[in-house]
């Protein structure tokens, strides 16, 4: 896969968690634990929100995304919040970029097909300060996301509206 300079390193694959049978939910929980992220309770909650998995050339888990619905007050809309993690050993492989692009594509396709229209788009907060400094552009055209605010922690919030999504109702 390639968009601009973002070529996925040879042998890596990014695919929906649903429909594949090589990586189990327990593998993702173990991945989060090995990477030292999330409490045991958070791991058990988030495993039910799995969206995508990324596999390394040797078949091991390289990264994941989860997605959950939440109303975003600043936007006045219910949006899909996507969270991702790329394993430390796989950073620099463009896995994070492709997890973001494919997460947007999967959720947008579900919306367009009418399979799931609960969310009007996708949001994520960019927690990696190095990436925020390296890519300060308001519009990330190859990813399909735009800057819209900073949260209270100073992290960039990025948004993608689905084609055909309606703007929120004006206040009465």
PDB file of C-alpha atoms in Angstrom:
ATOM      1  CA  UNK A   1       0.000   0.000   0.000  1.00  0.00           C
ATOM      2  CA  UNK A   2       1.230   3.470  -0.775  1.00  0.00           C
ATOM      3  CA  UNK A   3      -0.105   7.009  -0.513  1.00  0.00           C
ATOM      4  CA  UNK A   4       2.504   9.712  -0.932  1.00  0.00           C
ATOM      5  CA  UNK A   5       5.559   8.897   1.169  1.00  0.00           C
ATOM      6  CA  UNK A   6       3.582   6.514   3.407  1.00  0.00           C
ATOM      7  CA  UNK A   7       4.510   3.103   2.101  1.00  0.00           C
ATOM      8  CA  UNK A   8       3.615   0.250   4.418  1.00  0.00           C
ATOM      9  CA  UNK A   9       6.764  -1.745   5.119  1.00  0.00           C
ATOM     10  CA  UNK A  10       7.009  -5.024   3.198  1.00  0.00           C
ATOM     11  CA  UNK A  11       5.056  -7.920   4.654  1.00  0.00           C
ATOM     12  CA  UNK A  12       2.827  -5.903   6.995  1.00  0.00           C
ATOM     13  CA  UNK A  13      -0.958  -6.268   6.718  1.00  0.00           C
ATOM     14  CA  UNK A  14      -3.752  -4.091   8.116  1.00  0.00           C
ATOM     15  CA  UNK A  15      -7.231  -5.602   8.183  1.00  0.00           C
ATOM     16  CA  UNK A  16     -10.521  -5.566  10.081  1.00  0.00           C
ATOM     17  CA  UNK A  17     -10.467  -7.579  13.297  1.00  0.00           C
ATOM     18  CA  UNK A  18     -13.862  -9.037  12.410  1.00  0.00           C
ATOM     19  CA  UNK A  19     -13.603 -11.586   9.662  1.00  0.00           C
ATOM     20  CA  UNK A  20     -10.026 -12.688  10.325  1.00  0.00           C
ATOM     21  CA  UNK A  21      -9.201 -15.633  12.544  1.00  0.00           C
ATOM     22  CA  UNK A  22      -5.445 -15.454  13.019  1.00  0.00           C
ATOM     23  CA  UNK A  23      -5.477 -12.933  15.874  1.00  0.00           C
ATOM     24  CA  UNK A  24      -7.840 -13.523  18.788  1.00  0.00           C
ATOM     25  CA  UNK A  25      -9.129 -10.994  21.299  1.00  0.00           C
ATOM     26  CA  UNK A  26      -6.870 -12.611  23.909  1.00  0.00           C
ATOM     27  CA  UNK A  27      -3.861 -11.893  21.664  1.00  0.00           C
ATOM     28  CA  UNK A  28      -4.774  -8.193  21.628  1.00  0.00           C
ATOM     29  CA  UNK A  29      -5.159  -8.113  25.409  1.00  0.00           C
ATOM     30  CA  UNK A  30      -1.716  -9.735  25.734  1.00  0.00           C
ATOM     31  CA  UNK A  31      -0.306  -7.201  23.225  1.00  0.00           C
ATOM     32  CA  UNK A  32      -1.598  -4.263  25.294  1.00  0.00           C
ATOM     33  CA  UNK A  33      -0.173  -5.833  28.438  1.00  0.00           C
ATOM     34  CA  UNK A  34       3.230  -6.467  26.807  1.00  0.00           C
ATOM     35  CA  UNK A  35       3.333  -2.849  25.589  1.00  0.00           C
ATOM     36  CA  UNK A  36       2.590  -1.673  29.147  1.00  0.00           C
ATOM     37  CA  UNK A  37      -0.605   0.195  28.301  1.00  0.00           C
ATOM     38  CA  UNK A  38      -4.064   0.221  29.835  1.00  0.00           C
ATOM     39  CA  UNK A  39      -5.188  -1.233  33.107  1.00  0.00           C
ATOM     40  CA  UNK A  40      -6.535  -4.805  33.118  1.00  0.00           C
ATOM     41  CA  UNK A  41     -10.083  -3.393  33.340  1.00  0.00           C
ATOM     42  CA  UNK A  42      -9.499  -1.023  30.378  1.00  0.00           C
ATOM     43  CA  UNK A  43      -8.070  -3.892  28.324  1.00  0.00           C
ATOM     44  CA  UNK A  44     -11.174  -5.988  28.926  1.00  0.00           C
ATOM     45  CA  UNK A  45     -13.453  -3.073  28.022  1.00  0.00           C
ATOM     46  CA  UNK A  46     -11.586  -2.028  24.881  1.00  0.00           C
ATOM     47  CA  UNK A  47     -11.262  -5.517  23.466  1.00  0.00           C
ATOM     48  CA  UNK A  48     -14.986  -5.265  22.632  1.00  0.00           C
ATOM     49  CA  UNK A  49     -14.261  -2.125  20.559  1.00  0.00           C
ATOM     50  CA  UNK A  50     -11.636  -3.695  18.273  1.00  0.00           C
ATOM     51  CA  UNK A  51     -11.740  -2.384  14.728  1.00  0.00           C
ATOM     52  CA  UNK A  52      -8.453  -3.225  12.960  1.00  0.00           C
ATOM     53  CA  UNK A  53      -5.378  -5.339  13.521  1.00  0.00           C
ATOM     54  CA  UNK A  54      -1.975  -4.934  11.890  1.00  0.00           C
ATOM     55  CA  UNK A  55       0.261  -7.934  11.459  1.00  0.00           C
ATOM     56  CA  UNK A  56       4.010  -7.952  11.048  1.00  0.00           C
ATOM     57  CA  UNK A  57       5.692 -10.031   8.333  1.00  0.00           C
ATOM     58  CA  UNK A  58       6.100 -12.899  10.818  1.00  0.00           C
ATOM     59  CA  UNK A  59       2.353 -12.851  11.587  1.00  0.00           C
ATOM     60  CA  UNK A  60       2.650 -11.331  15.047  1.00  0.00           C
ATOM     61  CA  UNK A  61       0.497  -8.443  16.148  1.00  0.00           C
ATOM     62  CA  UNK A  62       2.054  -5.077  15.264  1.00  0.00           C
ATOM     63  CA  UNK A  63      -0.798  -2.700  16.076  1.00  0.00           C
ATOM     64  CA  UNK A  64      -4.526  -2.286  16.651  1.00  0.00           C
ATOM     65  CA  UNK A  65      -7.291   0.276  16.546  1.00  0.00           C
ATOM     66  CA  UNK A  66     -10.462   0.428  18.570  1.00  0.00           C
ATOM     67  CA  UNK A  67     -13.507   2.589  17.920  1.00  0.00           C
ATOM     68  CA  UNK A  68     -16.349   3.762  20.121  1.00  0.00           C
ATOM     69  CA  UNK A  69     -19.242   6.164  19.667  1.00  0.00           C
ATOM     70  CA  UNK A  70     -19.540   9.350  21.700  1.00  0.00           C
ATOM     71  CA  UNK A  71     -21.262  12.673  21.243  1.00  0.00           C
ATOM     72  CA  UNK A  72     -18.683  15.417  20.758  1.00  0.00           C
ATOM     73  CA  UNK A  73     -20.106  18.592  22.311  1.00  0.00           C
ATOM     74  CA  UNK A  74     -17.907  21.001  20.319  1.00  0.00           C
ATOM     75  CA  UNK A  75     -19.131  19.469  17.068  1.00  0.00           C
ATOM     76  CA  UNK A  76     -22.667  18.802  18.266  1.00  0.00           C
ATOM     77  CA  UNK A  77     -22.539  15.348  16.691  1.00  0.00           C
ATOM     78  CA  UNK A  78     -22.066  11.715  17.587  1.00  0.00           C
ATOM     79  CA  UNK A  79     -18.723  10.596  16.213  1.00  0.00           C
ATOM     80  CA  UNK A  80     -16.553   7.500  16.150  1.00  0.00           C
ATOM     81  CA  UNK A  81     -13.514   7.995  18.373  1.00  0.00           C
ATOM     82  CA  UNK A  82     -10.641   5.878  17.090  1.00  0.00           C
ATOM     83  CA  UNK A  83      -7.726   4.906  19.303  1.00  0.00           C
ATOM     84  CA  UNK A  84      -4.653   3.118  18.075  1.00  0.00           C
ATOM     85  CA  UNK A  85      -1.463   1.566  19.304  1.00  0.00           C
ATOM     86  CA  UNK A  86       1.542   0.460  17.291  1.00  0.00           C
ATOM     87  CA  UNK A  87       3.920  -1.842  19.102  1.00  0.00           C
ATOM     88  CA  UNK A  88       7.297  -0.301  19.941  1.00  0.00           C
ATOM     89  CA  UNK A  89       9.096  -2.763  17.666  1.00  0.00           C
ATOM     90  CA  UNK A  90       6.982  -1.712  14.671  1.00  0.00           C
ATOM     91  CA  UNK A  91       7.150   2.068  14.832  1.00  0.00           C
ATOM     92  CA  UNK A  92       8.620   3.534  11.677  1.00  0.00           C
ATOM     93  CA  UNK A  93       6.917   0.920   9.478  1.00  0.00           C
ATOM     94  CA  UNK A  94       3.987   3.259   8.600  1.00  0.00           C
ATOM     95  CA  UNK A  95       1.646   0.880  10.435  1.00  0.00           C
ATOM     96  CA  UNK A  96       0.189   3.768  12.471  1.00  0.00           C
ATOM     97  CA  UNK A  97      -0.545   5.772   9.337  1.00  0.00           C
ATOM     98  CA  UNK A  98      -2.294   2.843   7.675  1.00  0.00           C
ATOM     99  CA  UNK A  99      -4.251   1.957  10.802  1.00  0.00           C
ATOM    100  CA  UNK A 100      -5.591   5.529  10.747  1.00  0.00           C
ATOM    101  CA  UNK A 101      -6.417   5.532   7.034  1.00  0.00           C
ATOM    102  CA  UNK A 102      -8.026   2.091   7.069  1.00  0.00           C
ATOM    103  CA  UNK A 103     -10.026   2.858  10.240  1.00  0.00           C
ATOM    104  CA  UNK A 104     -11.507   5.878   8.503  1.00  0.00           C
ATOM    105  CA  UNK A 105     -12.184   3.857   5.349  1.00  0.00           C
ATOM    106  CA  UNK A 106     -13.899   0.981   7.175  1.00  0.00           C
ATOM    107  CA  UNK A 107     -16.155   3.268   9.222  1.00  0.00           C
ATOM    108  CA  UNK A 108     -16.923   5.493   6.205  1.00  0.00           C
ATOM    109  CA  UNK A 109     -17.857   2.458   4.104  1.00  0.00           C
ATOM    110  CA  UNK A 110     -20.221   1.205   6.814  1.00  0.00           C
ATOM    111  CA  UNK A 111     -21.842   4.643   6.908  1.00  0.00           C
ATOM    112  CA  UNK A 112     -22.127   4.930   3.112  1.00  0.00           C
ATOM    113  CA  UNK A 113     -23.620   1.452   2.790  1.00  0.00           C
ATOM    114  CA  UNK A 114     -26.142   2.186   5.561  1.00  0.00           C
ATOM    115  CA  UNK A 115     -24.776  -0.661   7.672  1.00  0.00           C
ATOM    116  CA  UNK A 116     -23.983   1.701  10.576  1.00  0.00           C
ATOM    117  CA  UNK A 117     -25.011   5.364  10.430  1.00  0.00           C
ATOM    118  CA  UNK A 118     -24.807   6.106  14.157  1.00  0.00           C
ATOM    119  CA  UNK A 119     -21.654   8.226  13.821  1.00  0.00           C
ATOM    120  CA  UNK A 120     -21.260  11.210  11.495  1.00  0.00           C
ATOM    121  CA  UNK A 121     -17.511  10.840  11.179  1.00  0.00           C
ATOM    122  CA  UNK A 122     -14.251   9.925  12.901  1.00  0.00           C
ATOM    123  CA  UNK A 123     -12.256  11.715  15.588  1.00  0.00           C
ATOM    124  CA  UNK A 124      -8.902  10.999  17.124  1.00  0.00           C
ATOM    125  CA  UNK A 125      -6.551  12.786  19.447  1.00  0.00           C
ATOM    126  CA  UNK A 126      -2.916  12.825  18.471  1.00  0.00           C
ATOM    127  CA  UNK A 127      -1.036  11.835  21.598  1.00  0.00           C
ATOM    128  CA  UNK A 128       2.374  11.567  19.933  1.00  0.00           C
ATOM    129  CA  UNK A 129       3.986  15.007  20.392  1.00  0.00           C
ATOM    130  CA  UNK A 130       6.730  14.245  17.867  1.00  0.00           C
ATOM    131  CA  UNK A 131       4.145  13.590  15.147  1.00  0.00           C
ATOM    132  CA  UNK A 132       2.180  16.710  16.076  1.00  0.00           C
ATOM    133  CA  UNK A 133       5.349  18.802  15.700  1.00  0.00           C
ATOM    134  CA  UNK A 134       6.477  17.031  12.528  1.00  0.00           C
ATOM    135  CA  UNK A 135       3.071  17.362  10.811  1.00  0.00           C
ATOM    136  CA  UNK A 136       1.501  20.640  12.004  1.00  0.00           C
ATOM    137  CA  UNK A 137      -0.621  21.087   8.863  1.00  0.00           C
ATOM    138  CA  UNK A 138      -4.308  21.817   9.494  1.00  0.00           C
ATOM    139  CA  UNK A 139      -5.302  19.441   6.698  1.00  0.00           C
ATOM    140  CA  UNK A 140      -3.848  15.974   6.278  1.00  0.00           C
ATOM    141  CA  UNK A 141      -5.158  15.247   2.782  1.00  0.00           C
ATOM    142  CA  UNK A 142      -3.721  11.753   2.373  1.00  0.00           C
ATOM    143  CA  UNK A 143      -5.261  10.630   5.658  1.00  0.00           C
ATOM    144  CA  UNK A 144      -8.508  12.523   5.190  1.00  0.00           C
ATOM    145  CA  UNK A 145      -8.374  14.309   8.556  1.00  0.00           C
ATOM    146  CA  UNK A 146      -8.418  17.982   9.536  1.00  0.00           C
ATOM    147  CA  UNK A 147      -7.366  19.738  12.709  1.00  0.00           C
ATOM    148  CA  UNK A 148     -10.300  21.133  14.673  1.00  0.00           C
ATOM    149  CA  UNK A 149      -9.184  21.821  18.257  1.00  0.00           C
ATOM    150  CA  UNK A 150      -6.811  20.995  21.079  1.00  0.00           C
ATOM    151  CA  UNK A 151      -8.041  19.174  24.142  1.00  0.00           C
ATOM    152  CA  UNK A 152      -7.308  20.294  27.707  1.00  0.00           C
ATOM    153  CA  UNK A 153      -4.058  18.276  27.611  1.00  0.00           C
ATOM    154  CA  UNK A 154      -2.926  20.263  24.541  1.00  0.00           C
ATOM    155  CA  UNK A 155      -3.255  17.318  22.157  1.00  0.00           C
ATOM    156  CA  UNK A 156      -4.406  17.900  18.581  1.00  0.00           C
ATOM    157  CA  UNK A 157      -7.910  16.663  17.784  1.00  0.00           C
ATOM    158  CA  UNK A 158      -8.460  15.595  14.183  1.00  0.00           C
ATOM    159  CA  UNK A 159     -11.807  15.073  12.447  1.00  0.00           C
ATOM    160  CA  UNK A 160     -13.128  13.424   9.305  1.00  0.00           C
ATOM    161  CA  UNK A 161     -16.795  13.854   8.363  1.00  0.00           C
ATOM    162  CA  UNK A 162     -18.385  11.060   6.348  1.00  0.00           C
ATOM    163  CA  UNK A 163     -19.718  11.921   2.898  1.00  0.00           C
ATOM    164  CA  UNK A 164     -23.450  12.451   3.279  1.00  0.00           C
ATOM    165  CA  UNK A 165     -23.341  13.149   7.011  1.00  0.00           C
ATOM    166  CA  UNK A 166     -25.577  16.016   8.058  1.00  0.00           C
ATOM    167  CA  UNK A 167     -24.381  19.050   9.975  1.00  0.00           C
ATOM    168  CA  UNK A 168     -25.789  19.323  13.491  1.00  0.00           C
ATOM    169  CA  UNK A 169     -29.128  21.090  13.924  1.00  0.00           C
ATOM    170  CA  UNK A 170     -28.735  24.808  14.686  1.00  0.00           C
ATOM    171  CA  UNK A 171     -29.562  25.755  18.267  1.00  0.00           C
ATOM    172  CA  UNK A 172     -33.195  26.701  18.721  1.00  0.00           C
TER     173      UNK A 172
END
